[in-house]
Amino acid sequence: MEKPAGTATVNATDALMRVEDLVMHFPITQGILVQRQVGAIKAVDGVSLSVKRGQTLGLVGESGSGKSTIGRCIVRLYKPTSGHIYLDNDDLAVAQGTQLREVRRRVQMIFQDPYASLNPRFTVGGLIAEPMQIHKTGSKAEIRERVEQLLDRVGMNRRFIDRYPHEFSGGQRQRLAIARAIAIEPEFIIADEPVSALDVSIRAQILNLMQRLQDQMGLTYLFVSHDLSVVRHVAPRIAVMYLGKIMEVSDRDEIYSNPLHPYSSALLSAVPIANPRVEKQRKRIILKGDLPSPIHIPPGCRFHTRCPIAQDICRQVEPPLEDKTGSNHLAACHFSDRVGSLTKAGSVQGLGTL
Ligand SMILES: Nc1ncnc2c1ncn2[C@@H]1O[C@H](COP(=O)(O)OP(=O)(O)O)[C@@H](O)[C@H]1O
Ligand code: SF4
Ligand SMILES: [Mg+2]
């Protein structure tokens, strides 16, 4: 039987993490005494993804496209409406009790804002020790020794162990958040815009640290960002998300040189190129309007209200996410063969909403 649109299992071989047809709808209710559901915010609307062990998958898309909600479902801050989230063979979407505790050890999350994500009342030592105390990984002395090793590992001085997070800069705080995330030796880390709140000058340091830890510990990352220029540095494979669904998934070089979805093409056209001569000749794709509301998702292809090459069929039939090249380059577009011409000809001038 044919799978419904958007449910193709992406690159499932050797996957440590496999998300299959994930749905997260937040109900909208009305009523004073009796609450009645009158609609839903369709934040994630049938997403399938997979990440190979030891690799990084970049997840990009405009703000509000549902990226963080996927991350929050994976770490089970949210219980998904439906779908599967396999870590090896365990389905995190339905895990509970002991299995859920075990999942929480194996999967950790790093957040965008290290100011908000670290409890200001804890010392550095307390913050990094907490996950180890929760998971009872050793005696008090062993945990303190381990905290010191973790501070070394993330490039922070051991002397900082009794200080408080407010005494540190954004970059240093993100290092502390990373130390906390790796304290119980997880396998999978969701990094949700981990450098977006940091000064450009220190972004590379944090990205390098994440890369080094990946090499040393064999970590697998889902790297979430609205910024393609960041994702291109860290992720050999990239998924592009729009309004709750994946529009395109491909290896990095392939998606940069040959995008097969107009939305990816628009995002890419907004990324500056260092060479001023090439930059001057480049055409930019303008996207009409804002991201539609996830309460009222456009029928057919959900991108049709902003797509520069939309046709009648796009308003009626949802395109499936399918391999367009035979080399694991997936796109959800009826006219992916026309996308290449978008940046070569036509009017193109800047994309505002990223
Ligand atoms: N807890 C929540 N309750 C209701 N709506 C939510 C909740 N979390 C996110 N949303 C909505 O879901 C959509 C996707 O949000 P999010 O996953 O944060 O997107 P992104 O991370 O791509 O910016 C947005 O419209 C957002 O307002
Ligand atoms: S299916 Fe149609 S509307 Fe959707 S991206 Fe492709 S051309 Fe645009
Ligand atoms: Mg987000």
Tab-separated table of N, CA, C and O in Angstrom, residues 101 104-105 108 119 121-148 150 161-162 179-185:
chain	number	residue	atom	x	y	z
A	101	ARG	N	12.571	6.711	31.759
A	101	ARG	CA	13.748	7.201	32.502
A	101	ARG	C	15.027	6.856	31.746
A	101	ARG	O	15.947	7.654	31.633
A	104	ARG	N	15.517	9.056	28.832
A	104	ARG	CA	15.965	10.398	29.234
A	104	ARG	C	17.458	10.404	29.528
A	104	ARG	O	18.083	11.458	29.515
A	105	ARG	N	18.024	9.255	29.795
A	105	ARG	CA	19.469	9.178	29.983
A	105	ARG	C	20.173	9.178	28.622
A	105	ARG	O	21.224	9.777	28.457
A	108	GLN	N	19.568	13.762	25.228
A	108	GLN	CA	19.633	15.036	25.948
A	108	GLN	C	19.393	16.194	24.982
A	108	GLN	O	19.536	16.035	23.774
A	119	ASN	N	19.469	26.757	35.830
A	119	ASN	CA	18.842	27.256	37.058
A	119	ASN	C	19.813	28.178	37.809
A	119	ASN	O	20.887	27.756	38.217
A	121	ARG	N	19.912	29.307	40.680
A	121	ARG	CA	20.169	29.057	42.104
A	121	ARG	C	21.196	27.951	42.330
A	121	ARG	O	21.639	27.712	43.429
A	122	PHE	N	21.561	27.246	41.257
A	122	PHE	CA	22.538	26.164	41.392
A	122	PHE	C	23.933	26.685	41.097
A	122	PHE	O	24.111	27.558	40.260
A	123	THR	N	24.932	26.126	41.772
A	123	THR	CA	26.316	26.415	41.378
A	123	THR	C	26.614	25.613	40.110
A	123	THR	O	25.857	24.695	39.742
A	124	VAL	N	27.733	25.950	39.484
A	124	VAL	CA	28.170	25.200	38.295
A	124	VAL	C	28.260	23.713	38.630
A	124	VAL	O	27.758	22.849	37.895
A	125	GLY	N	28.874	23.419	39.779
A	125	GLY	CA	29.020	22.012	40.198
A	125	GLY	C	27.665	21.346	40.349
A	125	GLY	O	27.458	20.218	39.891
A	126	GLY	N	26.729	22.052	40.975
A	126	GLY	CA	25.394	21.502	41.202
A	126	GLY	C	24.650	21.254	39.903
A	126	GLY	O	23.991	20.225	39.737
A	127	LEU	N	24.808	22.199	38.976
A	127	LEU	CA	24.109	22.075	37.687
A	127	LEU	C	24.585	20.856	36.902
A	127	LEU	O	23.787	20.118	36.327
A	128	ILE	N	25.894	20.684	36.873
A	128	ILE	CA	26.439	19.588	36.063
A	128	ILE	C	26.241	18.245	36.774
A	128	ILE	O	26.047	17.215	36.133
A	129	ALA	N	26.235	18.310	38.119
A	129	ALA	CA	26.080	17.055	38.877
A	129	ALA	C	24.644	16.542	38.847
A	129	ALA	O	24.418	15.330	38.938
A	130	GLU	N	23.678	17.462	38.698
A	130	GLU	CA	22.274	17.072	38.883
A	130	GLU	C	21.839	15.857	38.049
A	130	GLU	O	21.273	14.899	38.605
A	131	PRO	N	22.117	15.833	36.735
A	131	PRO	CA	21.681	14.640	35.989
A	131	PRO	C	22.337	13.353	36.502
A	131	PRO	O	21.708	12.292	36.505
A	132	MET	N	23.585	13.470	36.977
A	132	MET	CA	24.257	12.262	37.491
A	132	MET	C	23.634	11.821	38.812
A	132	MET	O	23.534	10.631	39.095
A	133	GLN	N	23.199	12.820	39.619
A	133	GLN	CA	22.532	12.462	40.883
A	133	GLN	C	21.184	11.809	40.600
A	133	GLN	O	20.833	10.802	41.198
A	134	ILE	N	20.443	12.374	39.633
A	134	ILE	CA	19.121	11.812	39.302
A	134	ILE	C	19.277	10.363	38.838
A	134	ILE	O	18.524	9.481	39.227
A	135	HIS	N	20.304	10.129	38.014
A	135	HIS	CA	20.481	8.779	37.467
A	135	HIS	C	21.425	7.923	38.309
A	135	HIS	O	21.815	6.839	37.893
A	136	LYS	N	21.783	8.440	39.478
A	136	LYS	CA	22.595	7.691	40.472
A	136	LYS	C	23.811	7.019	39.827
A	136	LYS	O	23.965	5.793	39.858
A	137	THR	N	24.680	7.848	39.258
A	137	THR	CA	25.809	7.266	38.520
A	137	THR	C	27.079	7.125	39.370
A	137	THR	O	28.104	6.711	38.847
A	138	GLY	N	27.028	7.476	40.654
A	138	GLY	CA	28.230	7.308	41.476
A	138	GLY	C	28.072	7.966	42.828
A	138	GLY	O	27.039	8.564	43.130
A	139	SER	N	29.146	7.838	43.655
A	139	SER	CA	29.127	8.459	44.985
A	139	SER	C	29.320	9.962	44.835
A	139	SER	O	29.659	10.447	43.751
A	140	LYS	N	29.157	10.697	45.944
A	140	LYS	CA	29.314	12.158	45.928
A	140	LYS	C	30.711	12.545	45.419
A	140	LYS	O	30.852	13.436	44.568
A	141	ALA	N	31.708	11.837	45.926
A	141	ALA	CA	33.096	12.164	45.542
A	141	ALA	C	33.341	11.852	44.066
A	141	ALA	O	33.988	12.622	43.345
A	142	GLU	N	32.790	10.729	43.635
A	142	GLU	CA	32.967	10.339	42.217
A	142	GLU	C	32.305	11.365	41.294
A	142	GLU	O	32.846	11.731	40.254
A	143	ILE	N	31.118	11.809	41.700
A	143	ILE	CA	30.402	12.776	40.859
A	143	ILE	C	31.169	14.093	40.802
A	143	ILE	O	31.306	14.709	39.745
A	144	ARG	N	31.737	14.520	41.948
A	144	ARG	CA	32.501	15.785	41.942
A	144	ARG	C	33.729	15.671	41.034
A	144	ARG	O	34.037	16.566	40.258
A	145	GLU	N	34.374	14.529	41.107
A	145	GLU	CA	35.545	14.287	40.249
A	145	GLU	C	35.129	14.354	38.768
A	145	GLU	O	35.794	14.943	37.931
A	146	ARG	N	33.985	13.754	38.504
A	146	ARG	CA	33.478	13.727	37.120
A	146	ARG	C	33.103	15.134	36.643
A	146	ARG	O	33.342	15.494	35.498
A	147	VAL	N	32.527	15.939	37.549
A	147	VAL	CA	32.178	17.324	37.178
A	147	VAL	C	33.450	18.065	36.760
A	147	VAL	O	33.470	18.792	35.760
A	148	GLU	N	34.527	17.837	37.517
A	148	GLU	CA	35.796	18.520	37.188
A	148	GLU	C	36.303	18.085	35.819
A	148	GLU	O	36.748	18.903	35.016
A	150	LEU	N	34.454	17.042	33.395
A	150	LEU	CA	33.557	17.614	32.373
A	150	LEU	C	33.884	19.084	32.116
A	150	LEU	O	33.828	19.549	30.979
A	161	ILE	N	33.897	25.707	39.672
A	161	ILE	CA	32.901	24.719	40.124
A	161	ILE	C	31.915	25.272	41.156
A	161	ILE	O	30.756	24.877	41.183
A	162	ASP	N	32.368	26.219	41.998
A	162	ASP	CA	31.468	26.733	43.041
A	162	ASP	C	30.851	28.083	42.681
A	162	ASP	O	30.234	28.726	43.521
A	179	ALA	N	28.191	20.692	29.082
A	179	ALA	CA	28.759	19.776	30.091
A	179	ALA	C	27.640	19.027	30.794
A	179	ALA	O	27.718	17.811	31.023
A	180	ARG	N	26.580	19.740	31.117
A	180	ARG	CA	25.426	19.118	31.793
A	180	ARG	C	24.767	18.082	30.876
A	180	ARG	O	24.391	16.998	31.305
A	181	ALA	N	24.665	18.431	29.606
A	181	ALA	CA	24.004	17.514	28.662
A	181	ALA	C	24.811	16.228	28.457
A	181	ALA	O	24.230	15.163	28.277
A	182	ILE	N	26.141	16.325	28.495
A	182	ILE	CA	26.940	15.110	28.240
A	182	ILE	C	27.300	14.359	29.521
A	182	ILE	O	27.935	13.300	29.471
A	183	ALA	N	26.886	14.908	30.687
A	183	ALA	CA	27.314	14.344	31.977
A	183	ALA	C	26.968	12.858	32.105
A	183	ALA	O	27.743	12.087	32.664
A	184	ILE	N	25.814	12.448	31.622
A	184	ILE	CA	25.423	11.045	31.786
A	184	ILE	C	25.633	10.256	30.492
A	184	ILE	O	24.969	9.252	30.237
A	185	GLU	N	26.582	10.736	29.696
A	185	GLU	CA	27.001	10.047	28.481
A	185	GLU	C	25.836	9.625	27.589
A	185	GLU	O	25.634	8.428	27.344
